[in-house]
Amino acid sequence: MIIDLEQDSTASSTLTADVCIVGAGPAGISLALELARERPDWNIVLTEAGGPENASQAEKDIYKVALGEKNYSVLDISRRRKLGGTSAHWGGWSKPLDDTDFEENPAWDLPSWPISKQEVNKYIPRALTWIEIDSGNFDISDIRKTQSGKLLPLRKDAKISEQLFRFSPPTRFGDRYYDDLKAQDNLTCLLHANCYELTQTGDKIISAKVRSLNGADVEIKANNFTLAMGGMETTRLLLNLRNDEAANGEGIYSDHLGRYFADHFGVRPGEILAPEGLKYSRFGDASGPIMPVLTFSPDSIRTSHEHNSCMMLQASAAPDSLLAGYGGAKASGFHPNQYWHYSIQMIIEPRPNPASTLTLTNERCALGLRRMKLDWAPHEDDLASAYRLFSALGDELGQTGLGRLHLTKPNSLDVRANVSGACHHLGTTRMAANSSDGVVDTNLKVFGQQNLYVASSSVFPRYGYSNPTLTIVALSVRLAQHLASQNGAAA
Ligand SMILES: Cc1cc2nc3c(=O)[nH]c(=O)nc-3n(C[C@H](O)[C@H](O)[C@H](O)COP(=O)(O)OP(=O)(O)OC[C@H]3O[C@@H](n4cnc5c(N)ncnc54)[C@H](O)[C@@H]3O)c2cc1C
């Protein structure tokens, strides 16, 4: 059932539920429907700030965030306030995290994922169904069998290896799952229902208070609560719950809450001359749209403690600058009609940096929630490692005689100052095995709270370069199964 609080004045002022989920983006919608289907004996309430249409100016104003010294130019476009959340304009790039993303980077002195890749992978097939990707084969060696002409013949001991992206149509969760939300008898989806307060007794959340901007107010009492409001707003509600209390405890009171804010960001360091027809960019295969990318090999990441970043190649029609630089086609042995120029685009794995923060200001939005300030601080290692990856590709091309590399934009102050994000909000409620290392436990429950959970990329403790939504949805499916296996009281 769907009730729009702005349209329907008959909505009850109190609802009771087994589980209340706040936020109906990919995380909230997949969690709510999985749970409602798994537990037909339960009532689920899903409460969403927006409606099916685009947010009004007054609604957008609720998202305003003050910026620290560093600009975060994608701030306004990186969050949508409508049913389906930011999937209203996501790009659909999808892949599971790599093996090394689950491992600790000894140079960082921070725990990585407290659950294994195998554990997350159990839920990837379901998550792929939610985002409408048919093939679950992310093994690049299978693609190599049919597409070898499009890939570099890398040496066995090369520092470089490859991984594979697939693409969602992209699924717009609000449109695609509207009818499912409406048809699900044991699910009530409230629209224009902005959560502005969680009430609690001791370590237990009792209710979520929601309201429309035109005055309808509903209190949802439930056994369990999950915040699925996107990485920034979820962090904001938790910070508001802590308010001015000291950050010297666990969960909401953890000093980790609001730290390690990260976004994937990119850089275009230069170009290469390499055999024609390489396809480290999106193309169609019998299994659907795919995109091979170049990365450090797992061995390089493990032994040299590199970041797990990736490179894509874009064939460019640039003038023959490389050939000229190497003394022309004759001297270099590269024949223009067999070799192409490619510009290189990288997606960089950000190192989790405790100095990169979301904190509360004293200004309040129309809902009465304190606003946030973002001090985005990418770690200086991020770009240094990315440039080493670029050089490693140059070494591989040089040693195999396959091509040449040309650095056009060195790692400079200017490059570092002008990186912009990819709209992925990571890390500010990190998952950990112990409350001393993070905000939520391995079941995504906030440490120190009986019945409060988080479904968002804000729980990622290490980020890799993979776009996050497939993993977000896999974690939501996993959370649905965890909650559904409980007896109804606080899980
Ligand atoms: C331009 C762009 C391109 C992207 N491309 C990709 C891509 O190619 N691949 C990829 O994996 N990811 C991509 N992303 C990121 C992707 O959109 C997010 O990872 C994904 O939407 C996160 O899902 P979510 O459910 O956690 O949060 P969201 O989608 O942000 O949903 C959160 C929901 O919570 C609601 N909400 C917020 N506050 C409240 C409140 N107080 N009360 C009630 N509800 C509230 C919001 O209205 C929203 O509906 C892209 C993002 C952008 C902006």
PDB file of C-alpha atoms in Angstrom, residues 52-268:
ATOM      1  CA  PRO A  52       7.108  10.042  -7.230  1.00  0.00           C
ATOM      2  CA  GLU A  53       7.876  13.453  -8.756  1.00  0.00           C
ATOM      3  CA  ASN A  54      11.043  15.556  -8.513  1.00  0.00           C
ATOM      4  CA  ALA A  55      11.702  17.396  -5.246  1.00  0.00           C
ATOM      5  CA  SER A  56      10.441  20.960  -4.808  1.00  0.00           C
ATOM      6  CA  GLN A  57      12.841  23.761  -3.864  1.00  0.00           C
ATOM      7  CA  ALA A  58      11.633  23.541  -0.241  1.00  0.00           C
ATOM      8  CA  GLU A  59      12.407  19.801  -0.211  1.00  0.00           C
ATOM      9  CA  LYS A  60      15.833  20.308  -1.781  1.00  0.00           C
ATOM     10  CA  ASP A  61      16.608  22.932   0.856  1.00  0.00           C
ATOM     11  CA  ILE A  62      16.527  20.211   3.539  1.00  0.00           C
ATOM     12  CA  TYR A  63      19.651  18.693   1.934  1.00  0.00           C
ATOM     13  CA  LYS A  64      21.758  21.888   2.157  1.00  0.00           C
ATOM     14  CA  VAL A  65      25.220  21.220   3.594  1.00  0.00           C
ATOM     15  CA  ALA A  66      27.922  23.755   4.470  1.00  0.00           C
ATOM     16  CA  LEU A  67      31.292  23.099   2.838  1.00  0.00           C
ATOM     17  CA  GLY A  68      34.702  23.353   4.476  1.00  0.00           C
ATOM     18  CA  GLU A  69      37.839  24.432   2.643  1.00  0.00           C
ATOM     19  CA  LYS A  70      37.571  21.872  -0.114  1.00  0.00           C
ATOM     20  CA  ASN A  71      34.827  22.194  -2.679  1.00  0.00           C
ATOM     21  CA  TYR A  72      32.596  19.172  -3.266  1.00  0.00           C
ATOM     22  CA  SER A  73      31.171  20.208  -6.600  1.00  0.00           C
ATOM     23  CA  VAL A  74      28.736  17.289  -6.942  1.00  0.00           C
ATOM     24  CA  LEU A  75      27.006  17.982  -3.615  1.00  0.00           C
ATOM     25  CA  ASP A  76      23.712  19.162  -5.113  1.00  0.00           C
ATOM     26  CA  ILE A  77      23.425  16.501  -7.776  1.00  0.00           C
ATOM     27  CA  SER A  78      24.565  13.588  -5.643  1.00  0.00           C
ATOM     28  CA  ARG A  79      21.334  13.079  -3.656  1.00  0.00           C
ATOM     29  CA  ARG A  80      17.758  12.891  -4.904  1.00  0.00           C
ATOM     30  CA  ARG A  81      14.793  13.331  -2.575  1.00  0.00           C
ATOM     31  CA  LYS A  82      12.100  11.261  -4.260  1.00  0.00           C
ATOM     32  CA  LEU A  83      10.745   7.715  -4.290  1.00  0.00           C
ATOM     33  CA  GLY A  84      13.593   5.542  -5.591  1.00  0.00           C
ATOM     34  CA  GLY A  85      16.173   7.925  -4.168  1.00  0.00           C
ATOM     35  CA  THR A  86      19.285   8.700  -6.170  1.00  0.00           C
ATOM     36  CA  SER A  87      18.605   5.792  -8.541  1.00  0.00           C
ATOM     37  CA  ALA A  88      16.491   8.462 -10.303  1.00  0.00           C
ATOM     38  CA  HIS A  89      19.701   9.443 -12.042  1.00  0.00           C
ATOM     39  CA  TRP A  90      22.332   6.827 -11.352  1.00  0.00           C
ATOM     40  CA  GLY A  91      24.386   5.489 -14.267  1.00  0.00           C
ATOM     41  CA  GLY A  92      24.008   1.750 -13.627  1.00  0.00           C
ATOM     42  CA  TRP A  93      27.755   0.894 -13.547  1.00  0.00           C
ATOM     43  CA  SER A  94      27.975  -2.251 -11.468  1.00  0.00           C
ATOM     44  CA  LYS A  95      30.457  -4.774 -10.202  1.00  0.00           C
ATOM     45  CA  PRO A  96      31.089  -6.574  -6.920  1.00  0.00           C
ATOM     46  CA  LEU A  97      34.044  -5.415  -4.846  1.00  0.00           C
ATOM     47  CA  ASP A  98      37.349  -7.170  -5.592  1.00  0.00           C
ATOM     48  CA  ASP A  99      39.050  -9.722  -3.305  1.00  0.00           C
ATOM     49  CA  THR A 100      41.639  -7.179  -2.151  1.00  0.00           C
ATOM     50  CA  ASP A 101      38.937  -4.674  -1.157  1.00  0.00           C
ATOM     51  CA  PHE A 102      38.110  -6.996   1.745  1.00  0.00           C
ATOM     52  CA  GLU A 103      41.742  -7.155   2.872  1.00  0.00           C
ATOM     53  CA  GLU A 104      43.536  -4.702   5.108  1.00  0.00           C
ATOM     54  CA  ASN A 105      46.038  -2.379   3.519  1.00  0.00           C
ATOM     55  CA  PRO A 106      48.861  -2.526   6.111  1.00  0.00           C
ATOM     56  CA  ALA A 107      49.917   1.005   5.178  1.00  0.00           C
ATOM     57  CA  TRP A 108      46.564   2.360   6.357  1.00  0.00           C
ATOM     58  CA  ASP A 109      46.440   0.927   9.870  1.00  0.00           C
ATOM     59  CA  LEU A 110      42.658   0.485   9.724  1.00  0.00           C
ATOM     60  CA  PRO A 111      40.560  -2.673   9.756  1.00  0.00           C
ATOM     61  CA  SER A 112      38.894  -3.551   6.456  1.00  0.00           C
ATOM     62  CA  TRP A 113      35.583  -5.397   6.031  1.00  0.00           C
ATOM     63  CA  PRO A 114      34.755  -7.547   9.062  1.00  0.00           C
ATOM     64  CA  ILE A 115      32.764  -9.892   6.794  1.00  0.00           C
ATOM     65  CA  SER A 116      34.256 -11.856   3.919  1.00  0.00           C
ATOM     66  CA  LYS A 117      33.788 -11.357   0.217  1.00  0.00           C
ATOM     67  CA  GLN A 118      32.183 -14.834   0.118  1.00  0.00           C
ATOM     68  CA  GLU A 119      29.621 -13.651   2.676  1.00  0.00           C
ATOM     69  CA  VAL A 120      28.687 -10.583   0.592  1.00  0.00           C
ATOM     70  CA  ASN A 121      28.775 -12.617  -2.625  1.00  0.00           C
ATOM     71  CA  LYS A 122      26.005 -14.915  -1.359  1.00  0.00           C
ATOM     72  CA  TYR A 123      23.635 -11.981  -1.863  1.00  0.00           C
ATOM     73  CA  ILE A 124      25.015 -10.648  -5.159  1.00  0.00           C
ATOM     74  CA  PRO A 125      22.748 -12.849  -7.357  1.00  0.00           C
ATOM     75  CA  ARG A 126      19.615 -11.421  -5.638  1.00  0.00           C
ATOM     76  CA  ALA A 127      21.044  -7.919  -5.838  1.00  0.00           C
ATOM     77  CA  LEU A 128      21.669  -8.354  -9.580  1.00  0.00           C
ATOM     78  CA  THR A 129      17.994  -9.239 -10.007  1.00  0.00           C
ATOM     79  CA  TRP A 130      17.006  -6.008  -8.232  1.00  0.00           C
ATOM     80  CA  ILE A 131      19.152  -3.923 -10.559  1.00  0.00           C
ATOM     81  CA  GLU A 132      18.120  -5.997 -13.602  1.00  0.00           C
ATOM     82  CA  ILE A 133      21.487  -7.366 -14.708  1.00  0.00           C
ATOM     83  CA  ASP A 134      21.051 -10.799 -16.283  1.00  0.00           C
ATOM     84  CA  SER A 135      24.573 -12.180 -16.122  1.00  0.00           C
ATOM     85  CA  GLY A 136      26.349 -12.731 -12.832  1.00  0.00           C
ATOM     86  CA  ASN A 137      29.635 -13.597 -14.526  1.00  0.00           C
ATOM     87  CA  PHE A 138      32.236 -10.991 -13.561  1.00  0.00           C
ATOM     88  CA  ASP A 139      35.171 -13.219 -14.513  1.00  0.00           C
ATOM     89  CA  ILE A 140      37.262 -11.307 -17.057  1.00  0.00           C
ATOM     90  CA  SER A 141      39.077 -14.496 -18.111  1.00  0.00           C
ATOM     91  CA  ASP A 142      35.792 -15.765 -19.581  1.00  0.00           C
ATOM     92  CA  ILE A 143      35.426 -12.544 -21.572  1.00  0.00           C
ATOM     93  CA  ARG A 144      39.027 -12.912 -22.735  1.00  0.00           C
ATOM     94  CA  LYS A 145      38.100 -16.212 -24.414  1.00  0.00           C
ATOM     95  CA  THR A 146      35.722 -14.453 -26.809  1.00  0.00           C
ATOM     96  CA  GLN A 147      37.056 -10.880 -26.862  1.00  0.00           C
ATOM     97  CA  SER A 148      40.832 -11.333 -26.760  1.00  0.00           C
ATOM     98  CA  GLY A 149      41.408  -8.861 -29.636  1.00  0.00           C
ATOM     99  CA  LYS A 150      39.896  -6.118 -27.496  1.00  0.00           C
ATOM    100  CA  LEU A 151      42.219  -6.716 -24.526  1.00  0.00           C
ATOM    101  CA  LEU A 152      45.958  -6.211 -23.988  1.00  0.00           C
ATOM    102  CA  PRO A 153      48.007  -9.441 -23.985  1.00  0.00           C
ATOM    103  CA  LEU A 154      49.300  -8.880 -20.435  1.00  0.00           C
ATOM    104  CA  ARG A 155      52.280 -10.898 -19.194  1.00  0.00           C
ATOM    105  CA  LYS A 156      51.704 -13.479 -16.438  1.00  0.00           C
ATOM    106  CA  ASP A 157      53.791 -11.547 -13.898  1.00  0.00           C
ATOM    107  CA  ALA A 158      52.552  -8.118 -15.002  1.00  0.00           C
ATOM    108  CA  LYS A 159      51.854  -5.533 -12.324  1.00  0.00           C
ATOM    109  CA  ILE A 160      48.633  -4.806 -14.198  1.00  0.00           C
ATOM    110  CA  SER A 161      45.526  -6.983 -14.399  1.00  0.00           C
ATOM    111  CA  GLU A 162      41.902  -6.605 -15.447  1.00  0.00           C
ATOM    112  CA  GLN A 163      38.414  -6.623 -13.975  1.00  0.00           C
ATOM    113  CA  LEU A 164      34.921  -6.338 -15.416  1.00  0.00           C
ATOM    114  CA  PHE A 165      31.964  -3.969 -15.010  1.00  0.00           C
ATOM    115  CA  ARG A 166      28.402  -4.740 -16.087  1.00  0.00           C
ATOM    116  CA  PHE A 167      25.541  -2.261 -16.438  1.00  0.00           C
ATOM    117  CA  SER A 168      22.055  -1.949 -15.006  1.00  0.00           C
ATOM    118  CA  PRO A 169      19.536  -0.522 -17.602  1.00  0.00           C
ATOM    119  CA  PRO A 170      19.791   1.610 -15.180  1.00  0.00           C
ATOM    120  CA  THR A 171      16.904   0.582 -12.921  1.00  0.00           C
ATOM    121  CA  ARG A 172      14.965   3.577 -11.580  1.00  0.00           C
ATOM    122  CA  PHE A 173      13.766   2.024  -8.329  1.00  0.00           C
ATOM    123  CA  GLY A 174      10.852   4.445  -7.792  1.00  0.00           C
ATOM    124  CA  ASP A 175       9.257   3.726 -11.177  1.00  0.00           C
ATOM    125  CA  ARG A 176      10.274   0.088 -11.498  1.00  0.00           C
ATOM    126  CA  TYR A 177       9.029  -1.018  -8.062  1.00  0.00           C
ATOM    127  CA  TYR A 178       6.067   1.375  -7.574  1.00  0.00           C
ATOM    128  CA  ASP A 179       3.482  -1.306  -8.393  1.00  0.00           C
ATOM    129  CA  ASP A 180       5.237  -3.862  -6.177  1.00  0.00           C
ATOM    130  CA  LEU A 181       5.156  -1.447  -3.220  1.00  0.00           C
ATOM    131  CA  LYS A 182       1.485  -0.731  -3.887  1.00  0.00           C
ATOM    132  CA  ALA A 183       0.514  -4.399  -4.185  1.00  0.00           C
ATOM    133  CA  GLN A 184       2.328  -5.655  -1.086  1.00  0.00           C
ATOM    134  CA  ASP A 185      -0.438  -6.101   1.550  1.00  0.00           C
ATOM    135  CA  ASN A 186       1.807  -6.165   4.592  1.00  0.00           C
ATOM    136  CA  LEU A 187       3.824  -3.124   3.518  1.00  0.00           C
ATOM    137  CA  THR A 188       2.833   0.527   3.987  1.00  0.00           C
ATOM    138  CA  CYS A 189       4.939   2.976   2.003  1.00  0.00           C
ATOM    139  CA  LEU A 190       4.466   6.566   3.203  1.00  0.00           C
ATOM    140  CA  LEU A 191       5.417   9.295   0.718  1.00  0.00           C
ATOM    141  CA  HIS A 192       6.324  12.891   1.587  1.00  0.00           C
ATOM    142  CA  ALA A 193       7.024  11.439   5.012  1.00  0.00           C
ATOM    143  CA  ASN A 194      10.211  13.129   6.207  1.00  0.00           C
ATOM    144  CA  CYS A 195      11.716  11.528   9.270  1.00  0.00           C
ATOM    145  CA  TYR A 196      12.662  14.302  11.678  1.00  0.00           C
ATOM    146  CA  GLU A 197      13.092  12.454  14.966  1.00  0.00           C
ATOM    147  CA  LEU A 198      13.773   9.049  16.480  1.00  0.00           C
ATOM    148  CA  THR A 199      12.432   8.673  20.015  1.00  0.00           C
ATOM    149  CA  GLN A 200      14.281   6.337  22.340  1.00  0.00           C
ATOM    150  CA  THR A 201      14.230   4.809  25.786  1.00  0.00           C
ATOM    151  CA  GLY A 202      17.723   3.910  26.907  1.00  0.00           C
ATOM    152  CA  ASP A 203      19.347   1.910  24.120  1.00  0.00           C
ATOM    153  CA  LYS A 204      16.089   1.159  22.292  1.00  0.00           C
ATOM    154  CA  ILE A 205      14.422   3.196  19.560  1.00  0.00           C
ATOM    155  CA  ILE A 206      10.672   3.406  20.251  1.00  0.00           C
ATOM    156  CA  SER A 207       9.383   5.369  17.288  1.00  0.00           C
ATOM    157  CA  ALA A 208      10.233   7.323  14.154  1.00  0.00           C
ATOM    158  CA  LYS A 209       8.383  10.615  13.734  1.00  0.00           C
ATOM    159  CA  VAL A 210       7.695  11.668  10.149  1.00  0.00           C
ATOM    160  CA  ARG A 211       5.861  14.554   8.577  1.00  0.00           C
ATOM    161  CA  SER A 212       5.018  16.137   5.290  1.00  0.00           C
ATOM    162  CA  LEU A 213       5.986  19.730   4.623  1.00  0.00           C
ATOM    163  CA  ASN A 214       2.269  20.645   4.578  1.00  0.00           C
ATOM    164  CA  GLY A 215       1.670  19.466   8.122  1.00  0.00           C
ATOM    165  CA  ALA A 216       0.575  15.781   8.277  1.00  0.00           C
ATOM    166  CA  ASP A 217       2.411  14.107  11.160  1.00  0.00           C
ATOM    167  CA  VAL A 218       2.745  10.357  11.776  1.00  0.00           C
ATOM    168  CA  GLU A 219       4.510   8.449  14.535  1.00  0.00           C
ATOM    169  CA  ILE A 220       5.668   4.936  13.601  1.00  0.00           C
ATOM    170  CA  LYS A 221       6.198   2.569  16.524  1.00  0.00           C
ATOM    171  CA  ALA A 222       8.181  -0.532  15.612  1.00  0.00           C
ATOM    172  CA  ASN A 223      10.289  -3.358  16.993  1.00  0.00           C
ATOM    173  CA  ASN A 224      13.186  -2.604  14.677  1.00  0.00           C
ATOM    174  CA  PHE A 225      14.297   0.446  12.674  1.00  0.00           C
ATOM    175  CA  THR A 226      16.600   0.708   9.667  1.00  0.00           C
ATOM    176  CA  LEU A 227      18.005   3.966   8.320  1.00  0.00           C
ATOM    177  CA  ALA A 228      18.365   3.794   4.525  1.00  0.00           C
ATOM    178  CA  MET A 229      18.457   7.515   3.794  1.00  0.00           C
ATOM    179  CA  GLY A 230      21.663   7.532   1.745  1.00  0.00           C
ATOM    180  CA  GLY A 231      25.154   7.897   3.215  1.00  0.00           C
ATOM    181  CA  MET A 232      24.922  11.574   4.166  1.00  0.00           C
ATOM    182  CA  GLU A 233      21.370  11.841   5.553  1.00  0.00           C
ATOM    183  CA  THR A 234      21.691   8.581   7.509  1.00  0.00           C
ATOM    184  CA  THR A 235      24.811   9.981   9.158  1.00  0.00           C
ATOM    185  CA  ARG A 236      22.979  13.245   9.778  1.00  0.00           C
ATOM    186  CA  LEU A 237      20.066  11.596  11.612  1.00  0.00           C
ATOM    187  CA  LEU A 238      22.492   9.623  13.793  1.00  0.00           C
ATOM    188  CA  LEU A 239      24.502  12.781  14.550  1.00  0.00           C
ATOM    189  CA  ASN A 240      21.241  14.561  15.428  1.00  0.00           C
ATOM    190  CA  LEU A 241      20.352  11.701  17.765  1.00  0.00           C
ATOM    191  CA  ARG A 242      23.709  12.175  19.512  1.00  0.00           C
ATOM    192  CA  ASN A 243      23.282  15.948  19.402  1.00  0.00           C
ATOM    193  CA  ASP A 244      25.867  17.617  21.643  1.00  0.00           C
ATOM    194  CA  GLU A 245      26.651  14.567  23.748  1.00  0.00           C
ATOM    195  CA  ALA A 246      30.274  13.447  23.918  1.00  0.00           C
ATOM    196  CA  ALA A 247      31.693  11.225  21.170  1.00  0.00           C
ATOM    197  CA  ASN A 248      33.462   8.941  23.602  1.00  0.00           C
ATOM    198  CA  GLY A 249      31.266   5.853  23.546  1.00  0.00           C
ATOM    199  CA  GLU A 250      30.000   3.355  21.006  1.00  0.00           C
ATOM    200  CA  GLY A 251      27.650   3.505  18.014  1.00  0.00           C
ATOM    201  CA  ILE A 252      25.893   6.865  18.004  1.00  0.00           C
ATOM    202  CA  TYR A 253      28.447   8.061  20.559  1.00  0.00           C
ATOM    203  CA  SER A 254      31.424   6.707  18.626  1.00  0.00           C
ATOM    204  CA  ASP A 255      34.068   9.146  17.448  1.00  0.00           C
ATOM    205  CA  HIS A 256      33.998   7.222  14.129  1.00  0.00           C
ATOM    206  CA  LEU A 257      30.485   8.515  13.345  1.00  0.00           C
ATOM    207  CA  GLY A 258      30.788  11.117  10.574  1.00  0.00           C
ATOM    208  CA  ARG A 259      34.473  10.375   9.905  1.00  0.00           C
ATOM    209  CA  TYR A 260      36.121   8.763   6.820  1.00  0.00           C
ATOM    210  CA  PHE A 261      33.750  10.548   4.407  1.00  0.00           C
ATOM    211  CA  ALA A 262      34.863   9.451   0.955  1.00  0.00           C
ATOM    212  CA  ASP A 263      33.770   9.511  -2.641  1.00  0.00           C
ATOM    213  CA  HIS A 264      35.389   7.859  -5.613  1.00  0.00           C
ATOM    214  CA  PHE A 265      37.021  10.457  -7.772  1.00  0.00           C
ATOM    215  CA  GLY A 266      38.806  10.424 -11.068  1.00  0.00           C
ATOM    216  CA  VAL A 267      41.763  11.876 -12.880  1.00  0.00           C
ATOM    217  CA  ARG A 268      42.922  11.873 -16.509  1.00  0.00           C
TER     218      ARG A 268
END
